[in-house]
Amino acid sequence: MDRIEEKRDHGGGIDGAALRYGGARSDWLDLSTGINPVPYPLPSFSTDAWTALPDRAAFAGLTNAARGFWNVPENVEILAAPGASAIIARLPALAPVGKVEVPAPTYNEHLAAFRAQGWTEGPGGAQVVVHPNNPDGRLWTDDELIGDRPLTVIDESFCDVSPERSLVHLAKRPNTVVLKSFGKFWGLAGLRLGFAIGRPEVIVRLADLTGPWAVSGPALVCGATALGDHDWAKATRKRLARDSDRLDGIVAQTGATLVGGTTLFRLYDVGNAAAFQDRLARAYIWSRVFPYSARWVRLGLPGSEADWARLEAALA
């Protein structure tokens, strides 16, 4: 497992950072992910949510809330799963093995999943886009996503910060899957909840691959409650916009320049990424660097005034 995780670099990894720089895990401020640091407040759970197998009504409650929140088109189905990554691993099985286009740089799990099932990278086959892209925040348009593909995947894990740019309407196209992540915008990555949206024939096949009761009872309750709370979502988008501007201002004082990102994470050109990461790590603040760039650092948002003060002190 360690070999695989090293190969597919990700944010997080506080345990490894602590081994290198010292400190207990609780001493560290993790800014290496794009997870909302002010999560949705957990609802109360009945005993049945923990002890009973989820029934159809519980799944229907979640998917109905998701349909309303994301304005999912009619005649398009929704599949809930234990995290978007669980769906990503199964997507290559939806089409015959061939070539896949995954424009780089982007989230590396997509290409890794296709390669694991025998696909090769190249033009003219399946396509995968992350919208907005991780780490640079690139947004795609309808015209850039060519139809008549054996499979098209649109990963909208970070799109809840800009719902007006969603491409969920493209889920009506044949052989198309739109992915949604619950952990990012709602800040509850540990809940492990994600969604696939597509035509019925696609979602039925994915459902067969994921098996029954793929989502826990507490995740069904929490997901349905959060997706129904549109006021919280609106307020959170405003806060994230303010906080991302605040982060830009702090980092700009170091001479870094903004490359892109979303309001959940920002990508900066810092000149020397390794030195910048080391500088923060000595203050027990973890950031994200990339194997394909010696200049880029990605930072998530601090979640409290104490965390903001720590970051400003480390960069002063």
PDB file of C-alpha atoms in Angstrom:
ATOM      1  CA  MET A   1       0.000   0.000   0.000  1.00  0.00           C
ATOM      2  CA  ASP A   2       2.819   2.454   0.823  1.00  0.00           C
ATOM      3  CA  ARG A   3       4.369   1.835  -2.608  1.00  0.00           C
ATOM      4  CA  ILE A   4       1.071   2.605  -4.372  1.00  0.00           C
ATOM      5  CA  GLU A   5       0.413   5.751  -2.335  1.00  0.00           C
ATOM      6  CA  GLU A   6       3.922   7.027  -3.040  1.00  0.00           C
ATOM      7  CA  LYS A   7       3.348   6.522  -6.749  1.00  0.00           C
ATOM      8  CA  ARG A   8       0.016   8.368  -6.717  1.00  0.00           C
ATOM      9  CA  ASP A   9       0.902  11.536  -4.836  1.00  0.00           C
ATOM     10  CA  HIS A  10      -1.905  13.198  -2.870  1.00  0.00           C
ATOM     11  CA  GLY A  11      -2.470  15.876  -0.309  1.00  0.00           C
ATOM     12  CA  GLY A  12      -2.489  14.878   3.336  1.00  0.00           C
ATOM     13  CA  GLY A  13       0.279  12.642   4.622  1.00  0.00           C
ATOM     14  CA  ILE A  14       0.609  14.389   7.969  1.00  0.00           C
ATOM     15  CA  ASP A  15       2.047  11.248   9.555  1.00  0.00           C
ATOM     16  CA  GLY A  16       4.931  11.302   7.090  1.00  0.00           C
ATOM     17  CA  ALA A  17       5.471  15.034   7.592  1.00  0.00           C
ATOM     18  CA  ALA A  18       5.604  14.555  11.360  1.00  0.00           C
ATOM     19  CA  LEU A  19       8.198  11.815  11.000  1.00  0.00           C
ATOM     20  CA  ARG A  20      10.398  14.176   8.995  1.00  0.00           C
ATOM     21  CA  TYR A  21       9.885  17.444  10.860  1.00  0.00           C
ATOM     22  CA  GLY A  22       8.712  16.322  14.298  1.00  0.00           C
ATOM     23  CA  GLY A  23       5.648  17.070  16.325  1.00  0.00           C
ATOM     24  CA  ALA A  24       2.537  15.025  16.992  1.00  0.00           C
ATOM     25  CA  ARG A  25      -0.211  14.826  14.409  1.00  0.00           C
ATOM     26  CA  SER A  26      -2.317  17.174  16.517  1.00  0.00           C
ATOM     27  CA  ASP A  27       0.400  19.842  16.275  1.00  0.00           C
ATOM     28  CA  TRP A  28       0.061  20.128  12.514  1.00  0.00           C
ATOM     29  CA  LEU A  29      -2.083  22.426  10.405  1.00  0.00           C
ATOM     30  CA  ASP A  30      -2.912  20.600   7.178  1.00  0.00           C
ATOM     31  CA  LEU A  31      -3.281  23.000   4.253  1.00  0.00           C
ATOM     32  CA  SER A  32      -2.345  20.371   1.682  1.00  0.00           C
ATOM     33  CA  THR A  33      -5.922  19.410   0.758  1.00  0.00           C
ATOM     34  CA  GLY A  34      -8.869  21.247  -0.766  1.00  0.00           C
ATOM     35  CA  ILE A  35     -11.287  20.229   1.974  1.00  0.00           C
ATOM     36  CA  ASN A  36     -13.506  22.911   3.510  1.00  0.00           C
ATOM     37  CA  PRO A  37     -11.977  23.534   6.973  1.00  0.00           C
ATOM     38  CA  VAL A  38     -15.348  24.624   8.401  1.00  0.00           C
ATOM     39  CA  PRO A  39     -17.443  21.490   7.881  1.00  0.00           C
ATOM     40  CA  TYR A  40     -21.173  21.058   7.775  1.00  0.00           C
ATOM     41  CA  PRO A  41     -22.494  20.451  11.327  1.00  0.00           C
ATOM     42  CA  LEU A  42     -23.341  16.807  11.811  1.00  0.00           C
ATOM     43  CA  PRO A  43     -27.040  16.051  12.336  1.00  0.00           C
ATOM     44  CA  SER A  44     -28.287  13.709  15.015  1.00  0.00           C
ATOM     45  CA  PHE A  45     -28.500  10.024  14.117  1.00  0.00           C
ATOM     46  CA  SER A  46     -31.077   7.488  15.177  1.00  0.00           C
ATOM     47  CA  THR A  47     -29.969   4.118  16.469  1.00  0.00           C
ATOM     48  CA  ASP A  48     -31.248   2.529  13.251  1.00  0.00           C
ATOM     49  CA  ALA A  49     -28.783   4.554  11.214  1.00  0.00           C
ATOM     50  CA  TRP A  50     -25.996   2.613  12.920  1.00  0.00           C
ATOM     51  CA  THR A  51     -27.562  -0.793  13.442  1.00  0.00           C
ATOM     52  CA  ALA A  52     -29.813  -1.489  10.445  1.00  0.00           C
ATOM     53  CA  LEU A  53     -28.997  -2.081   6.810  1.00  0.00           C
ATOM     54  CA  PRO A  54     -30.066   1.032   4.896  1.00  0.00           C
ATOM     55  CA  ASP A  55     -33.440   0.653   3.227  1.00  0.00           C
ATOM     56  CA  ARG A  56     -34.726   2.020  -0.065  1.00  0.00           C
ATOM     57  CA  ALA A  57     -36.350   4.998   1.600  1.00  0.00           C
ATOM     58  CA  ALA A  58     -33.009   6.121   3.040  1.00  0.00           C
ATOM     59  CA  PHE A  59     -31.309   5.889  -0.345  1.00  0.00           C
ATOM     60  CA  ALA A  60     -34.240   7.660  -2.001  1.00  0.00           C
ATOM     61  CA  GLY A  61     -34.039  10.487   0.535  1.00  0.00           C
ATOM     62  CA  LEU A  62     -30.387  11.032  -0.293  1.00  0.00           C
ATOM     63  CA  THR A  63     -30.741  10.854  -4.070  1.00  0.00           C
ATOM     64  CA  ASN A  64     -33.810  13.121  -4.055  1.00  0.00           C
ATOM     65  CA  ALA A  65     -31.866  15.728  -2.074  1.00  0.00           C
ATOM     66  CA  ALA A  66     -28.942  15.379  -4.493  1.00  0.00           C
ATOM     67  CA  ARG A  67     -31.236  15.779  -7.502  1.00  0.00           C
ATOM     68  CA  GLY A  68     -32.618  19.017  -6.138  1.00  0.00           C
ATOM     69  CA  PHE A  69     -29.285  20.445  -5.024  1.00  0.00           C
ATOM     70  CA  TRP A  70     -27.494  19.798  -8.323  1.00  0.00           C
ATOM     71  CA  ASN A  71     -30.495  20.349 -10.621  1.00  0.00           C
ATOM     72  CA  VAL A  72     -30.044  16.898 -12.115  1.00  0.00           C
ATOM     73  CA  PRO A  73     -31.979  16.558 -15.386  1.00  0.00           C
ATOM     74  CA  GLU A  74     -34.985  14.307 -15.719  1.00  0.00           C
ATOM     75  CA  ASN A  75     -34.376  10.805 -17.058  1.00  0.00           C
ATOM     76  CA  VAL A  76     -30.897  10.882 -15.511  1.00  0.00           C
ATOM     77  CA  GLU A  77     -30.092   8.662 -12.527  1.00  0.00           C
ATOM     78  CA  ILE A  78     -27.904   9.175  -9.445  1.00  0.00           C
ATOM     79  CA  LEU A  79     -25.775   6.556  -7.707  1.00  0.00           C
ATOM     80  CA  ALA A  80     -24.444   7.176  -4.207  1.00  0.00           C
ATOM     81  CA  ALA A  81     -21.187   5.439  -3.310  1.00  0.00           C
ATOM     82  CA  PRO A  82     -18.624   5.378  -0.477  1.00  0.00           C
ATOM     83  CA  GLY A  83     -16.610   8.275  -1.859  1.00  0.00           C
ATOM     84  CA  ALA A  84     -15.912   9.522  -5.376  1.00  0.00           C
ATOM     85  CA  SER A  85     -12.686   7.488  -5.397  1.00  0.00           C
ATOM     86  CA  ALA A  86     -14.701   4.269  -5.163  1.00  0.00           C
ATOM     87  CA  ILE A  87     -16.511   5.284  -8.351  1.00  0.00           C
ATOM     88  CA  ILE A  88     -13.322   6.364 -10.107  1.00  0.00           C
ATOM     89  CA  ALA A  89     -11.812   2.913  -9.606  1.00  0.00           C
ATOM     90  CA  ARG A  90     -14.808   1.292 -11.336  1.00  0.00           C
ATOM     91  CA  LEU A  91     -15.341   3.684 -14.233  1.00  0.00           C
ATOM     92  CA  PRO A  92     -12.888   2.026 -16.682  1.00  0.00           C
ATOM     93  CA  ALA A  93     -15.014  -1.132 -16.613  1.00  0.00           C
ATOM     94  CA  LEU A  94     -17.869   0.747 -18.302  1.00  0.00           C
ATOM     95  CA  ALA A  95     -16.242   0.608 -21.753  1.00  0.00           C
ATOM     96  CA  PRO A  96     -14.004  -1.787 -23.717  1.00  0.00           C
ATOM     97  CA  VAL A  97     -10.312  -1.329 -22.960  1.00  0.00           C
ATOM     98  CA  GLY A  98      -8.679   1.175 -25.309  1.00  0.00           C
ATOM     99  CA  LYS A  99      -7.186   4.652 -25.169  1.00  0.00           C
ATOM    100  CA  VAL A 100      -8.085   7.384 -22.711  1.00  0.00           C
ATOM    101  CA  GLU A 101      -7.387  11.118 -22.729  1.00  0.00           C
ATOM    102  CA  VAL A 102      -6.768  12.703 -19.318  1.00  0.00           C
ATOM    103  CA  PRO A 103      -5.457  16.252 -19.867  1.00  0.00           C
ATOM    104  CA  ALA A 104      -2.602  16.981 -17.474  1.00  0.00           C
ATOM    105  CA  PRO A 105      -1.834  18.248 -14.957  1.00  0.00           C
ATOM    106  CA  THR A 106      -4.816  16.975 -13.021  1.00  0.00           C
ATOM    107  CA  TYR A 107      -5.957  14.617 -10.267  1.00  0.00           C
ATOM    108  CA  ASN A 108      -3.879  11.504 -10.807  1.00  0.00           C
ATOM    109  CA  GLU A 109      -6.322   8.833  -9.663  1.00  0.00           C
ATOM    110  CA  HIS A 110      -8.230   8.924 -12.948  1.00  0.00           C
ATOM    111  CA  LEU A 111      -5.354   7.897 -15.192  1.00  0.00           C
ATOM    112  CA  ALA A 112      -4.116   5.419 -12.586  1.00  0.00           C
ATOM    113  CA  ALA A 113      -7.532   3.726 -12.506  1.00  0.00           C
ATOM    114  CA  PHE A 114      -7.622   3.333 -16.285  1.00  0.00           C
ATOM    115  CA  ARG A 115      -4.047   2.063 -16.424  1.00  0.00           C
ATOM    116  CA  ALA A 116      -4.816  -0.492 -13.730  1.00  0.00           C
ATOM    117  CA  GLN A 117      -7.450  -1.992 -16.038  1.00  0.00           C
ATOM    118  CA  GLY A 118      -5.248  -2.111 -19.125  1.00  0.00           C
ATOM    119  CA  TRP A 119      -6.057   1.200 -20.783  1.00  0.00           C
ATOM    120  CA  THR A 120      -3.330   3.300 -22.420  1.00  0.00           C
ATOM    121  CA  GLU A 121      -3.111   7.066 -22.634  1.00  0.00           C
ATOM    122  CA  GLY A 122      -3.810   8.557 -26.047  1.00  0.00           C
ATOM    123  CA  PRO A 123      -6.261  10.518 -28.217  1.00  0.00           C
ATOM    124  CA  GLY A 124      -9.499   9.366 -29.752  1.00  0.00           C
ATOM    125  CA  GLY A 125     -10.821   7.158 -26.994  1.00  0.00           C
ATOM    126  CA  ALA A 126     -12.440   7.793 -23.628  1.00  0.00           C
ATOM    127  CA  GLN A 127     -11.974  11.211 -22.047  1.00  0.00           C
ATOM    128  CA  VAL A 128     -11.738  12.407 -18.457  1.00  0.00           C
ATOM    129  CA  VAL A 129     -11.819  16.045 -17.353  1.00  0.00           C
ATOM    130  CA  VAL A 130     -11.771  17.493 -13.845  1.00  0.00           C
ATOM    131  CA  HIS A 131     -14.064  20.540 -13.692  1.00  0.00           C
ATOM    132  CA  PRO A 132     -12.846  22.770 -12.134  1.00  0.00           C
ATOM    133  CA  ASN A 133      -9.440  21.205 -12.531  1.00  0.00           C
ATOM    134  CA  ASN A 134      -7.199  20.250  -9.655  1.00  0.00           C
ATOM    135  CA  PRO A 135      -4.770  21.981  -9.143  1.00  0.00           C
ATOM    136  CA  ASP A 136      -5.121  24.960 -11.521  1.00  0.00           C
ATOM    137  CA  GLY A 137      -8.895  25.475 -11.433  1.00  0.00           C
ATOM    138  CA  ARG A 138      -9.417  25.261 -15.199  1.00  0.00           C
ATOM    139  CA  LEU A 139     -13.074  25.228 -16.208  1.00  0.00           C
ATOM    140  CA  TRP A 140     -14.293  23.304 -19.250  1.00  0.00           C
ATOM    141  CA  THR A 141     -17.104  24.087 -21.670  1.00  0.00           C
ATOM    142  CA  ASP A 142     -19.654  21.952 -23.479  1.00  0.00           C
ATOM    143  CA  ASP A 143     -17.887  22.444 -26.799  1.00  0.00           C
ATOM    144  CA  GLU A 144     -14.604  21.076 -25.460  1.00  0.00           C
ATOM    145  CA  LEU A 145     -16.203  17.781 -24.495  1.00  0.00           C
ATOM    146  CA  ILE A 146     -16.656  15.930 -27.757  1.00  0.00           C
ATOM    147  CA  GLY A 147     -19.530  13.465 -27.960  1.00  0.00           C
ATOM    148  CA  ASP A 148     -19.542   9.981 -29.460  1.00  0.00           C
ATOM    149  CA  ARG A 149     -16.908   8.680 -27.060  1.00  0.00           C
ATOM    150  CA  PRO A 150     -16.927   5.193 -25.542  1.00  0.00           C
ATOM    151  CA  LEU A 151     -16.866   6.960 -22.161  1.00  0.00           C
ATOM    152  CA  THR A 152     -16.740  10.562 -20.939  1.00  0.00           C
ATOM    153  CA  VAL A 153     -16.084  11.354 -17.277  1.00  0.00           C
ATOM    154  CA  ILE A 154     -16.636  14.852 -15.864  1.00  0.00           C
ATOM    155  CA  ASP A 155     -15.277  15.069 -12.323  1.00  0.00           C
ATOM    156  CA  GLU A 156     -17.055  17.914 -10.514  1.00  0.00           C
ATOM    157  CA  SER A 157     -15.638  17.188  -7.070  1.00  0.00           C
ATOM    158  CA  PHE A 158     -14.863  20.901  -6.560  1.00  0.00           C
ATOM    159  CA  CYS A 159     -17.697  22.424  -8.596  1.00  0.00           C
ATOM    160  CA  ASP A 160     -20.009  23.111  -5.659  1.00  0.00           C
ATOM    161  CA  VAL A 161     -18.179  26.401  -5.083  1.00  0.00           C
ATOM    162  CA  SER A 162     -19.362  27.557  -8.525  1.00  0.00           C
ATOM    163  CA  PRO A 163     -22.631  25.742  -9.275  1.00  0.00           C
ATOM    164  CA  GLU A 164     -23.430  28.120 -12.131  1.00  0.00           C
ATOM    165  CA  ARG A 165     -20.558  26.518 -14.078  1.00  0.00           C
ATOM    166  CA  SER A 166     -21.713  22.926 -13.556  1.00  0.00           C
ATOM    167  CA  LEU A 167     -21.870  20.640 -16.580  1.00  0.00           C
ATOM    168  CA  VAL A 168     -24.340  18.254 -14.958  1.00  0.00           C
ATOM    169  CA  HIS A 169     -26.677  18.757 -17.918  1.00  0.00           C
ATOM    170  CA  LEU A 170     -24.188  16.769 -20.017  1.00  0.00           C
ATOM    171  CA  ALA A 171     -25.108  13.676 -17.990  1.00  0.00           C
ATOM    172  CA  LYS A 172     -27.922  13.291 -20.522  1.00  0.00           C
ATOM    173  CA  ARG A 173     -25.368  12.320 -23.161  1.00  0.00           C
ATOM    174  CA  PRO A 174     -24.717   8.630 -23.850  1.00  0.00           C
ATOM    175  CA  ASN A 175     -21.745   7.041 -22.069  1.00  0.00           C
ATOM    176  CA  THR A 176     -21.251  10.086 -19.837  1.00  0.00           C
ATOM    177  CA  VAL A 177     -20.740  10.150 -16.079  1.00  0.00           C
ATOM    178  CA  VAL A 178     -20.634  13.280 -13.914  1.00  0.00           C
ATOM    179  CA  LEU A 179     -18.936  12.782 -10.553  1.00  0.00           C
ATOM    180  CA  LYS A 180     -19.711  14.661  -7.355  1.00  0.00           C
ATOM    181  CA  SER A 181     -17.771  14.550  -4.080  1.00  0.00           C
ATOM    182  CA  PHE A 182     -19.414  15.246  -0.751  1.00  0.00           C
ATOM    183  CA  GLY A 183     -16.203  15.516   1.261  1.00  0.00           C
ATOM    184  CA  LYS A 184     -14.757  18.660  -0.322  1.00  0.00           C
ATOM    185  CA  PHE A 185     -17.392  21.405  -0.149  1.00  0.00           C
ATOM    186  CA  TRP A 186     -19.086  20.056   2.983  1.00  0.00           C
ATOM    187  CA  GLY A 187     -15.760  19.351   4.653  1.00  0.00           C
ATOM    188  CA  LEU A 188     -16.662  15.802   5.688  1.00  0.00           C
ATOM    189  CA  ALA A 189     -14.138  13.716   3.760  1.00  0.00           C
ATOM    190  CA  GLY A 190     -14.108  11.045   6.458  1.00  0.00           C
ATOM    191  CA  LEU A 191     -17.780  10.325   5.868  1.00  0.00           C
ATOM    192  CA  ARG A 192     -16.839   8.792   2.484  1.00  0.00           C
ATOM    193  CA  LEU A 193     -19.687   9.808   0.207  1.00  0.00           C
ATOM    194  CA  GLY A 194     -19.672  10.464  -3.523  1.00  0.00           C
ATOM    195  CA  PHE A 195     -22.090  10.371  -6.449  1.00  0.00           C
ATOM    196  CA  ALA A 196     -22.183   9.299 -10.081  1.00  0.00           C
ATOM    197  CA  ILE A 197     -24.771  10.924 -12.360  1.00  0.00           C
ATOM    198  CA  GLY A 198     -25.641   9.557 -15.776  1.00  0.00           C
ATOM    199  CA  ARG A 199     -28.183   7.876 -18.009  1.00  0.00           C
ATOM    200  CA  PRO A 200     -29.982   4.871 -16.490  1.00  0.00           C
ATOM    201  CA  GLU A 201     -28.084   2.270 -18.510  1.00  0.00           C
ATOM    202  CA  VAL A 202     -24.755   3.647 -17.265  1.00  0.00           C
ATOM    203  CA  ILE A 203     -25.791   3.976 -13.631  1.00  0.00           C
ATOM    204  CA  VAL A 204     -27.257   0.460 -13.549  1.00  0.00           C
ATOM    205  CA  ARG A 205     -23.905  -0.949 -14.623  1.00  0.00           C
ATOM    206  CA  LEU A 206     -22.064   1.103 -12.015  1.00  0.00           C
ATOM    207  CA  ALA A 207     -24.528  -0.008  -9.352  1.00  0.00           C
ATOM    208  CA  ASP A 208     -23.816  -3.635 -10.219  1.00  0.00           C
ATOM    209  CA  LEU A 209     -20.098  -2.966  -9.752  1.00  0.00           C
ATOM    210  CA  THR A 210     -20.489  -1.245  -6.387  1.00  0.00           C
ATOM    211  CA  GLY A 211     -22.903  -3.761  -4.885  1.00  0.00           C
ATOM    212  CA  PRO A 212     -25.758  -3.285  -2.409  1.00  0.00           C
ATOM    213  CA  TRP A 213     -25.644  -1.096   0.717  1.00  0.00           C
ATOM    214  CA  ALA A 214     -22.531   0.703  -0.493  1.00  0.00           C
ATOM    215  CA  VAL A 215     -23.319   3.785   1.613  1.00  0.00           C
ATOM    216  CA  SER A 216     -23.560   3.653   5.406  1.00  0.00           C
ATOM    217  CA  GLY A 217     -26.683   4.643   7.294  1.00  0.00           C
ATOM    218  CA  PRO A 218     -25.071   7.692   8.933  1.00  0.00           C
ATOM    219  CA  ALA A 219     -23.729   8.868   5.561  1.00  0.00           C
ATOM    220  CA  LEU A 220     -27.222   8.636   4.054  1.00  0.00           C
ATOM    221  CA  VAL A 221     -28.689  10.737   6.860  1.00  0.00           C
ATOM    222  CA  CYS A 222     -25.906  13.319   6.847  1.00  0.00           C
ATOM    223  CA  GLY A 223     -25.829  13.588   3.061  1.00  0.00           C
ATOM    224  CA  ALA A 224     -29.583  14.061   2.731  1.00  0.00           C
ATOM    225  CA  THR A 225     -29.620  16.700   5.468  1.00  0.00           C
ATOM    226  CA  ALA A 226     -26.676  18.666   4.050  1.00  0.00           C
ATOM    227  CA  LEU A 227     -27.830  18.542   0.437  1.00  0.00           C
ATOM    228  CA  GLY A 228     -31.178  19.902   1.538  1.00  0.00           C
ATOM    229  CA  ASP A 229     -29.588  22.844   3.349  1.00  0.00           C
ATOM    230  CA  HIS A 230     -29.309  25.379   0.538  1.00  0.00           C
ATOM    231  CA  ASP A 231     -28.914  28.317   2.937  1.00  0.00           C
ATOM    232  CA  TRP A 232     -25.763  26.795   4.422  1.00  0.00           C
ATOM    233  CA  ALA A 233     -24.366  26.235   0.950  1.00  0.00           C
ATOM    234  CA  LYS A 234     -24.951  29.858  -0.078  1.00  0.00           C
ATOM    235  CA  ALA A 235     -23.371  31.212   3.098  1.00  0.00           C
ATOM    236  CA  THR A 236     -20.427  28.858   2.732  1.00  0.00           C
ATOM    237  CA  ARG A 237     -19.714  29.965  -0.839  1.00  0.00           C
ATOM    238  CA  LYS A 238     -19.545  33.583   0.335  1.00  0.00           C
ATOM    239  CA  ARG A 239     -17.197  32.691   3.200  1.00  0.00           C
ATOM    240  CA  LEU A 240     -14.929  30.644   0.958  1.00  0.00           C
ATOM    241  CA  ALA A 241     -14.688  33.521  -1.501  1.00  0.00           C
ATOM    242  CA  ARG A 242     -13.660  35.900   1.286  1.00  0.00           C
ATOM    243  CA  ASP A 243     -11.165  33.460   2.741  1.00  0.00           C
ATOM    244  CA  SER A 244      -9.534  32.609  -0.582  1.00  0.00           C
ATOM    245  CA  ASP A 245      -9.021  36.344  -1.221  1.00  0.00           C
ATOM    246  CA  ARG A 246      -7.498  36.635   2.229  1.00  0.00           C
ATOM    247  CA  LEU A 247      -5.130  33.766   1.503  1.00  0.00           C
ATOM    248  CA  ASP A 248      -4.069  35.354  -1.789  1.00  0.00           C
ATOM    249  CA  GLY A 249      -3.200  38.551   0.047  1.00  0.00           C
ATOM    250  CA  ILE A 250      -1.074  36.783   2.639  1.00  0.00           C
ATOM    251  CA  VAL A 251       0.846  34.671   0.148  1.00  0.00           C
ATOM    252  CA  ALA A 252       1.372  37.604  -2.244  1.00  0.00           C
ATOM    253  CA  GLN A 253       3.483  39.287   0.435  1.00  0.00           C
ATOM    254  CA  THR A 254       6.092  36.545  -0.038  1.00  0.00           C
ATOM    255  CA  GLY A 255       6.480  37.448  -3.704  1.00  0.00           C
ATOM    256  CA  ALA A 256       4.523  34.434  -4.941  1.00  0.00           C
ATOM    257  CA  THR A 257       2.088  34.784  -7.823  1.00  0.00           C
ATOM    258  CA  LEU A 258      -1.328  33.189  -8.172  1.00  0.00           C
ATOM    259  CA  VAL A 259      -1.533  30.504 -10.861  1.00  0.00           C
ATOM    260  CA  GLY A 260      -5.157  29.483 -10.318  1.00  0.00           C
ATOM    261  CA  GLY A 261      -7.337  27.266  -8.177  1.00  0.00           C
ATOM    262  CA  THR A 262     -10.807  27.465  -6.679  1.00  0.00           C
ATOM    263  CA  THR A 263     -12.105  29.081  -3.508  1.00  0.00           C
ATOM    264  CA  LEU A 264     -11.305  25.805  -1.705  1.00  0.00           C
ATOM    265  CA  PHE A 265      -7.634  25.747  -2.736  1.00  0.00           C
ATOM    266  CA  ARG A 266      -5.159  28.115  -4.369  1.00  0.00           C
ATOM    267  CA  LEU A 267      -2.186  27.336  -6.609  1.00  0.00           C
ATOM    268  CA  TYR A 268       0.864  29.599  -6.414  1.00  0.00           C
ATOM    269  CA  ASP A 269       4.144  29.958  -8.254  1.00  0.00           C
ATOM    270  CA  VAL A 270       6.584  30.394  -5.375  1.00  0.00           C
ATOM    271  CA  GLY A 271       9.824  30.040  -7.330  1.00  0.00           C
ATOM    272  CA  ASN A 272      11.188  27.177  -5.241  1.00  0.00           C
ATOM    273  CA  ALA A 273       8.398  24.855  -4.133  1.00  0.00           C
ATOM    274  CA  ALA A 274      10.590  22.591  -1.993  1.00  0.00           C
ATOM    275  CA  ALA A 275      12.002  25.532  -0.034  1.00  0.00           C
ATOM    276  CA  PHE A 276       8.543  27.062   0.443  1.00  0.00           C
ATOM    277  CA  GLN A 277       7.125  23.765   1.716  1.00  0.00           C
ATOM    278  CA  ASP A 278      10.098  23.333   4.039  1.00  0.00           C
ATOM    279  CA  ARG A 279       9.601  26.841   5.423  1.00  0.00           C
ATOM    280  CA  LEU A 280       6.007  26.105   6.347  1.00  0.00           C
ATOM    281  CA  ALA A 281       6.744  22.594   7.574  1.00  0.00           C
ATOM    282  CA  ARG A 282       9.198  23.913  10.154  1.00  0.00           C
ATOM    283  CA  ALA A 283       6.175  25.687  11.635  1.00  0.00           C
ATOM    284  CA  TYR A 284       4.187  22.427  11.437  1.00  0.00           C
ATOM    285  CA  ILE A 285       2.097  23.619   8.495  1.00  0.00           C
ATOM    286  CA  TRP A 286       1.784  21.157   5.617  1.00  0.00           C
ATOM    287  CA  SER A 287       1.349  22.211   2.003  1.00  0.00           C
ATOM    288  CA  ARG A 288       1.075  20.438  -1.340  1.00  0.00           C
ATOM    289  CA  VAL A 289       3.834  20.272  -3.936  1.00  0.00           C
ATOM    290  CA  PHE A 290       3.803  18.363  -7.202  1.00  0.00           C
ATOM    291  CA  PRO A 291       6.259  15.982  -8.887  1.00  0.00           C
ATOM    292  CA  TYR A 292       5.753  17.721 -12.236  1.00  0.00           C
ATOM    293  CA  SER A 293       6.550  21.269 -11.057  1.00  0.00           C
ATOM    294  CA  ALA A 294       9.453  22.621  -9.028  1.00  0.00           C
ATOM    295  CA  ARG A 295       7.670  25.975  -8.644  1.00  0.00           C
ATOM    296  CA  TRP A 296       4.060  25.255  -7.717  1.00  0.00           C
ATOM    297  CA  VAL A 297       2.613  25.020  -4.214  1.00  0.00           C
ATOM    298  CA  ARG A 298      -1.057  24.445  -3.484  1.00  0.00           C
ATOM    299  CA  LEU A 299      -2.617  25.688  -0.257  1.00  0.00           C
ATOM    300  CA  GLY A 300      -6.005  25.036   1.266  1.00  0.00           C
ATOM    301  CA  LEU A 301      -7.729  27.445   3.638  1.00  0.00           C
ATOM    302  CA  PRO A 302      -7.126  27.840   7.370  1.00  0.00           C
ATOM    303  CA  GLY A 303     -10.276  27.250   9.350  1.00  0.00           C
ATOM    304  CA  SER A 304      -9.891  29.452  12.431  1.00  0.00           C
ATOM    305  CA  GLU A 305      -8.336  32.782  13.362  1.00  0.00           C
ATOM    306  CA  ALA A 306      -5.623  30.911  15.258  1.00  0.00           C
ATOM    307  CA  ASP A 307      -4.793  28.954  12.109  1.00  0.00           C
ATOM    308  CA  TRP A 308      -4.678  32.122  10.020  1.00  0.00           C
ATOM    309  CA  ALA A 309      -2.305  33.665  12.548  1.00  0.00           C
ATOM    310  CA  ARG A 310      -0.045  30.599  12.396  1.00  0.00           C
ATOM    311  CA  LEU A 311       0.191  30.833   8.624  1.00  0.00           C
ATOM    312  CA  GLU A 312       0.897  34.565   8.635  1.00  0.00           C
ATOM    313  CA  ALA A 313       3.630  34.110  11.267  1.00  0.00           C
ATOM    314  CA  ALA A 314       5.245  31.281   9.303  1.00  0.00           C
ATOM    315  CA  LEU A 315       5.373  33.395   6.146  1.00  0.00           C
ATOM    316  CA  ALA A 316       6.357  36.676   7.807  1.00  0.00           C
TER     317      ALA A 316
END
